[in-house]
mmCIF file of C-alpha atoms in Angstrom:
data_model
loop_
_atom_site.group_PDB
_atom_site.id
_atom_site.type_symbol
_atom_site.label_atom_id
_atom_site.label_comp_id
_atom_site.label_asym_id
_atom_site.label_seq_id
_atom_site.Cartn_x
_atom_site.Cartn_y
_atom_site.Cartn_z
ATOM 1 C CA UNK A 612 -33.561 64.549 -75.629
ATOM 2 C CA UNK A 613 -33.335 66.679 -78.676
ATOM 3 C CA UNK A 614 -34.371 65.662 -82.257
ATOM 4 C CA UNK A 615 -34.820 67.450 -85.653
ATOM 5 C CA UNK A 616 -37.066 66.593 -88.570
ATOM 6 C CA UNK A 617 -36.489 67.620 -92.135
ATOM 7 C CA UNK A 618 -39.703 66.645 -93.818
ATOM 8 C CA UNK A 619 -38.315 66.980 -97.375
ATOM 9 C CA UNK A 620 -35.988 64.493 -98.478
ATOM 10 C CA UNK A 621 -35.240 66.160 -101.723
ATOM 11 C CA UNK A 622 -36.387 69.355 -103.497
ATOM 12 C CA UNK A 623 -35.888 70.581 -107.056
ATOM 13 C CA UNK A 624 -35.717 74.061 -107.879
ATOM 14 C CA UNK A 625 -35.082 76.207 -111.070
ATOM 15 C CA UNK A 626 -31.839 78.343 -110.995
ATOM 16 C CA UNK A 627 -32.883 81.907 -109.895
ATOM 17 C CA UNK A 628 -35.989 80.756 -108.015
ATOM 18 C CA UNK A 629 -36.505 81.147 -104.254
ATOM 19 C CA UNK A 630 -35.757 78.335 -101.904
ATOM 20 C CA UNK A 631 -37.143 77.338 -98.309
ATOM 21 C CA UNK A 632 -35.935 74.267 -96.637
ATOM 22 C CA UNK A 633 -38.021 73.155 -93.526
ATOM 23 C CA UNK A 634 -36.736 72.092 -90.205
ATOM 24 C CA UNK A 635 -38.611 71.290 -87.146
ATOM 25 C CA UNK A 636 -36.998 70.487 -83.662
ATOM 26 C CA UNK A 637 -37.958 69.083 -80.506
ATOM 27 C CA UNK A 638 -36.209 70.291 -77.366
ATOM 28 C CA UNK A 639 -37.228 71.340 -73.846
ATOM 29 C CA UNK A 640 -35.932 74.891 -73.927
ATOM 30 C CA UNK A 641 -34.680 77.098 -76.623
ATOM 31 C CA UNK A 642 -31.910 75.314 -78.263
ATOM 32 C CA UNK A 643 -28.951 76.245 -80.436
ATOM 33 C CA UNK A 644 -29.865 75.755 -84.070
ATOM 34 C CA UNK A 645 -27.545 75.172 -87.060
ATOM 35 C CA UNK A 646 -27.649 74.543 -90.823
ATOM 36 C CA UNK A 647 -24.876 72.748 -92.473
ATOM 37 C CA UNK A 648 -24.255 72.123 -95.986
ATOM 38 C CA UNK A 649 -22.537 68.990 -97.614
ATOM 39 C CA UNK A 650 -21.550 69.600 -101.302
ATOM 40 C CA UNK A 651 -21.015 66.458 -103.515
ATOM 41 C CA UNK A 652 -17.511 64.949 -102.337
ATOM 42 C CA UNK A 653 -16.991 67.681 -99.888
ATOM 43 C CA UNK A 654 -17.029 67.903 -96.099
ATOM 44 C CA UNK A 655 -19.750 69.567 -94.096
ATOM 45 C CA UNK A 656 -19.678 73.362 -93.766
ATOM 46 C CA UNK A 657 -21.588 75.659 -91.378
ATOM 47 C CA UNK A 658 -23.910 77.868 -93.154
ATOM 48 C CA UNK A 659 -25.376 79.738 -90.209
ATOM 49 C CA UNK A 660 -26.373 79.358 -86.541
ATOM 50 C CA UNK A 661 -28.880 80.744 -84.033
ATOM 51 C CA UNK A 662 -28.129 80.956 -80.356
ATOM 52 C CA UNK A 663 -30.277 84.070 -79.153
ATOM 53 C CA UNK A 664 -31.360 87.557 -80.025
ATOM 54 C CA UNK A 665 -32.541 88.380 -83.540
ATOM 55 C CA UNK A 666 -34.691 85.566 -84.854
ATOM 56 C CA UNK A 667 -33.632 86.007 -88.450
ATOM 57 C CA UNK A 668 -29.928 85.093 -88.851
ATOM 58 C CA UNK A 669 -27.842 85.758 -91.925
ATOM 59 C CA UNK A 670 -25.242 83.070 -93.198
ATOM 60 C CA UNK A 671 -22.752 82.634 -95.780
ATOM 61 C CA UNK A 672 -23.585 82.219 -99.427
ATOM 62 C CA UNK A 673 -26.760 84.488 -99.241
ATOM 63 C CA UNK A 674 -28.559 82.076 -96.942
ATOM 64 C CA UNK A 675 -30.798 83.044 -93.958
ATOM 65 C CA UNK A 676 -32.898 81.235 -91.501
ATOM 66 C CA UNK A 677 -35.663 82.306 -89.290
ATOM 67 C CA UNK A 678 -36.272 80.949 -85.771
ATOM 68 C CA UNK A 679 -39.828 80.646 -84.877
ATOM 69 C CA UNK A 680 -40.355 79.540 -81.366
ATOM 70 C CA UNK A 681 -44.103 78.972 -81.600
ATOM 71 C CA UNK A 682 -43.671 76.587 -84.599
ATOM 72 C CA UNK A 683 -40.438 75.109 -83.193
ATOM 73 C CA UNK A 684 -39.134 75.666 -86.731
ATOM 74 C CA UNK A 685 -35.767 77.007 -88.062
ATOM 75 C CA UNK A 686 -36.217 77.109 -92.057
ATOM 76 C CA UNK A 687 -33.563 77.862 -94.402
ATOM 77 C CA UNK A 688 -34.243 80.420 -97.185
ATOM 78 C CA UNK A 689 -32.330 81.931 -100.195
ATOM 79 C CA UNK A 690 -34.014 84.332 -102.487
ATOM 80 C CA UNK A 691 -32.285 83.282 -105.593
ATOM 81 C CA UNK A 692 -30.736 79.877 -105.948
ATOM 82 C CA UNK A 693 -27.494 79.122 -108.157
ATOM 83 C CA UNK A 694 -26.552 76.102 -109.618
ATOM 84 C CA UNK A 695 -23.666 75.729 -107.176
ATOM 85 C CA UNK A 696 -26.088 75.582 -104.320
ATOM 86 C CA UNK A 697 -26.961 72.030 -105.327
ATOM 87 C CA UNK A 698 -25.892 69.895 -102.301
ATOM 88 C CA UNK A 699 -27.367 68.257 -99.066
ATOM 89 C CA UNK A 700 -28.401 70.514 -96.344
ATOM 90 C CA UNK A 701 -28.585 69.524 -92.733
ATOM 91 C CA UNK A 702 -30.336 71.151 -89.979
ATOM 92 C CA UNK A 703 -28.942 70.512 -86.412
ATOM 93 C CA UNK A 704 -29.901 71.114 -82.763
ATOM 94 C CA UNK A 705 -27.601 71.461 -79.835
ATOM 95 C CA UNK A 706 -28.436 71.355 -76.143
ATOM 96 C CA UNK A 707 -27.582 74.587 -74.314
ATOM 97 C CA UNK A 708 -25.516 72.786 -71.714
ATOM 98 C CA UNK A 709 -22.656 71.650 -73.914
ATOM 99 C CA UNK A 710 -23.280 71.467 -77.622
ATOM 100 C CA UNK A 711 -24.306 67.956 -77.904
ATOM 101 C CA UNK A 712 -25.496 68.217 -81.443
ATOM 102 C CA UNK A 713 -28.219 66.044 -83.253
ATOM 103 C CA UNK A 714 -28.714 66.407 -86.910
ATOM 104 C CA UNK A 715 -31.864 65.799 -89.177
ATOM 105 C CA UNK A 716 -31.886 63.397 -92.102
ATOM 106 C CA UNK A 717 -31.024 65.976 -94.651
ATOM 107 C CA UNK A 718 -32.554 67.608 -97.578
ATOM 108 C CA UNK A 719 -30.967 67.010 -100.911
ATOM 109 C CA UNK A 720 -31.266 70.123 -103.166
ATOM 110 C CA UNK A 721 -31.354 69.734 -107.021
ATOM 111 C CA UNK A 722 -31.092 72.914 -109.220
ATOM 112 C CA UNK A 723 -32.259 72.806 -112.745
ATOM 113 C CA UNK A 724 -31.221 75.208 -115.590
ATOM 114 C CA UNK B 868 -2.762 70.401 -87.546
ATOM 115 C CA UNK B 869 -5.273 73.144 -88.725
ATOM 116 C CA UNK B 870 -8.165 70.906 -89.240
ATOM 117 C CA UNK B 871 -9.640 67.618 -88.079
ATOM 118 C CA UNK B 872 -7.692 64.710 -89.210
ATOM 119 C CA UNK B 873 -9.150 61.243 -89.650
ATOM 120 C CA UNK B 874 -7.509 57.962 -90.428
ATOM 121 C CA UNK B 875 -7.595 55.729 -92.357
ATOM 122 C CA UNK B 876 -9.630 57.393 -95.074
ATOM 123 C CA UNK B 877 -10.704 54.055 -96.390
ATOM 124 C CA UNK B 878 -10.834 50.679 -94.826
ATOM 125 C CA UNK B 879 -12.033 47.540 -96.209
ATOM 126 C CA UNK B 880 -12.366 44.520 -93.891
ATOM 127 C CA UNK B 881 -13.776 41.183 -93.674
ATOM 128 C CA UNK B 882 -16.992 40.482 -91.708
ATOM 129 C CA UNK B 883 -16.085 39.343 -88.070
ATOM 130 C CA UNK B 884 -12.690 41.563 -87.893
ATOM 131 C CA UNK B 885 -12.210 44.373 -85.504
ATOM 132 C CA UNK B 886 -11.360 47.887 -86.818
ATOM 133 C CA UNK B 887 -10.256 51.164 -85.241
ATOM 134 C CA UNK B 888 -10.767 54.493 -86.545
ATOM 135 C CA UNK B 889 -8.810 57.452 -85.456
ATOM 136 C CA UNK B 890 -9.577 61.225 -84.994
ATOM 137 C CA UNK B 891 -7.224 63.996 -84.156
ATOM 138 C CA UNK B 892 -9.187 67.122 -83.356
ATOM 139 C CA UNK B 893 -8.471 70.827 -83.630
ATOM 140 C CA UNK B 894 -6.117 71.747 -80.964
ATOM 141 C CA UNK B 895 -7.757 73.398 -78.068
ATOM 142 C CA UNK B 896 -11.469 72.049 -78.988
ATOM 143 C CA UNK B 897 -12.810 70.656 -75.907
ATOM 144 C CA UNK B 898 -15.724 68.683 -77.520
ATOM 145 C CA UNK B 899 -15.224 65.694 -80.005
ATOM 146 C CA UNK B 900 -18.125 63.987 -81.744
ATOM 147 C CA UNK B 901 -18.617 60.782 -83.854
ATOM 148 C CA UNK B 902 -21.293 60.399 -86.457
ATOM 149 C CA UNK B 903 -22.125 57.646 -88.972
ATOM 150 C CA UNK B 904 -23.303 58.552 -92.462
ATOM 151 C CA UNK B 905 -24.781 55.611 -94.415
ATOM 152 C CA UNK B 906 -25.276 55.958 -98.165
ATOM 153 C CA UNK B 907 -28.040 58.395 -98.610
ATOM 154 C CA UNK B 908 -28.683 58.886 -94.963
ATOM 155 C CA UNK B 909 -28.333 61.664 -92.565
ATOM 156 C CA UNK B 910 -25.797 61.981 -89.739
ATOM 157 C CA UNK B 911 -26.462 59.421 -87.018
ATOM 158 C CA UNK B 912 -25.090 60.473 -83.790
ATOM 159 C CA UNK B 913 -22.887 57.949 -82.059
ATOM 160 C CA UNK B 914 -20.956 59.434 -79.202
ATOM 161 C CA UNK B 915 -19.923 62.806 -77.779
ATOM 162 C CA UNK B 916 -17.049 63.776 -75.524
ATOM 163 C CA UNK B 917 -16.995 67.217 -73.797
ATOM 164 C CA UNK B 918 -13.947 68.133 -71.633
ATOM 165 C CA UNK B 919 -13.432 65.809 -68.706
ATOM 166 C CA UNK B 920 -17.143 64.733 -68.457
ATOM 167 C CA UNK B 921 -18.120 61.235 -68.961
ATOM 168 C CA UNK B 922 -18.874 60.739 -72.701
ATOM 169 C CA UNK B 923 -22.510 60.543 -73.997
ATOM 170 C CA UNK B 924 -22.785 57.066 -75.478
ATOM 171 C CA UNK B 925 -26.349 57.193 -76.120
ATOM 172 C CA UNK B 926 -26.101 56.791 -79.810
ATOM 173 C CA UNK B 927 -23.804 53.759 -80.094
ATOM 174 C CA UNK B 928 -25.946 51.181 -81.925
ATOM 175 C CA UNK B 929 -24.610 48.171 -80.106
ATOM 176 C CA UNK B 930 -22.006 46.927 -77.586
ATOM 177 C CA UNK B 931 -19.682 46.138 -80.479
ATOM 178 C CA UNK B 932 -19.119 50.036 -80.757
ATOM 179 C CA UNK B 933 -16.894 51.718 -78.356
ATOM 180 C CA UNK B 934 -14.861 55.005 -78.210
ATOM 181 C CA UNK B 935 -12.204 56.602 -76.097
ATOM 182 C CA UNK B 936 -10.467 59.863 -75.986
ATOM 183 C CA UNK B 937 -7.000 60.027 -74.552
ATOM 184 C CA UNK B 938 -5.650 63.090 -72.808
ATOM 185 C CA UNK B 939 -8.594 65.163 -74.017
ATOM 186 C CA UNK B 940 -7.346 65.150 -77.553
ATOM 187 C CA UNK B 941 -7.190 62.131 -80.025
ATOM 188 C CA UNK B 942 -10.162 59.772 -80.067
ATOM 189 C CA UNK B 943 -10.347 56.174 -81.343
ATOM 190 C CA UNK B 944 -13.572 54.513 -82.384
ATOM 191 C CA UNK B 945 -13.492 50.871 -82.305
ATOM 192 C CA UNK B 946 -15.965 48.509 -83.898
ATOM 193 C CA UNK B 947 -15.598 44.730 -82.907
ATOM 194 C CA UNK B 948 -16.863 41.766 -84.932
ATOM 195 C CA UNK B 949 -17.787 44.050 -87.912
ATOM 196 C CA UNK B 950 -20.911 43.339 -89.817
ATOM 197 C CA UNK B 951 -21.920 44.334 -93.201
ATOM 198 C CA UNK B 952 -24.530 46.816 -91.936
ATOM 199 C CA UNK B 953 -21.460 48.643 -90.375
ATOM 200 C CA UNK B 954 -20.452 49.768 -93.686
ATOM 201 C CA UNK B 955 -20.708 53.676 -93.719
ATOM 202 C CA UNK B 956 -18.688 56.821 -93.501
ATOM 203 C CA UNK B 957 -17.657 57.568 -90.016
ATOM 204 C CA UNK B 958 -17.214 61.271 -89.342
ATOM 205 C CA UNK B 959 -15.413 62.871 -86.635
ATOM 206 C CA UNK B 960 -16.025 66.540 -85.663
ATOM 207 C CA UNK B 961 -14.617 68.853 -82.880
ATOM 208 C CA UNK B 962 -15.964 72.039 -81.407
ATOM 209 C CA UNK B 963 -14.827 74.872 -79.260
ATOM 210 C CA UNK B 964 -16.773 77.566 -77.415
ATOM 211 C CA UNK B 965 -18.739 78.732 -80.384
ATOM 212 C CA UNK B 966 -20.623 75.456 -80.917
ATOM 213 C CA UNK B 967 -19.687 75.176 -84.504
ATOM 214 C CA UNK B 968 -18.596 71.767 -85.607
ATOM 215 C CA UNK B 969 -15.599 71.127 -87.567
ATOM 216 C CA UNK B 970 -15.693 67.972 -89.509
ATOM 217 C CA UNK B 971 -12.840 65.574 -90.765
ATOM 218 C CA UNK B 972 -12.841 64.139 -94.197
ATOM 219 C CA UNK B 973 -14.319 60.823 -92.675
ATOM 220 C CA UNK B 974 -13.204 57.273 -92.655
ATOM 221 C CA UNK B 975 -15.085 55.073 -95.230
ATOM 222 C CA UNK B 976 -15.635 51.521 -93.848
ATOM 223 C CA UNK B 977 -16.596 48.631 -96.139
ATOM 224 C CA UNK B 978 -17.257 45.440 -94.519
ATOM 225 C CA UNK B 979 -17.190 42.477 -97.071
#
């Protein structure tokens, strides 16, 4: 069975600083990997996904993530954080047989001026 | 409709009562998911329907929880004999061939 670990419950960064949110997964094969964002009072929105191919994937809002098979990781990055990026970020893993999707516990991002 | 629709948006019930939560997925989406999000918690997987296959019920926390999906479309999550620890937001999502999950606004359940 697949599982996801997001080791950081919350992170605070200054506006304009770079960001990296960590995600580690457990799955028997190469999974499908996703990052979703949940802004305060909003629903969940897909930021980016990895299925195969180039291990560096680009998403919306200037986010990117890199799949590292050797580390079972799929960390999310952004070079310069904006105040509007304050939200909860969820990493998710899906099996390749049918997209059963399991989410991590989430990382709450705080942005300070 | 254009998106995933859930009802009711809010439900307040007394301990011991049964509740039903409804999800209307995006037309044509073969997969439907239920998750539970408690205050400050992540998304807890409950159940997953994929096409005509038997549902994956591995996340249901107890036998008080059940779900069905009729005609490959609308789904109902039923919680029997509700307990205070069942209070949470219940999120439904559907997906098609891309694997991207589209979420509804959720049903907030409060058990008094």
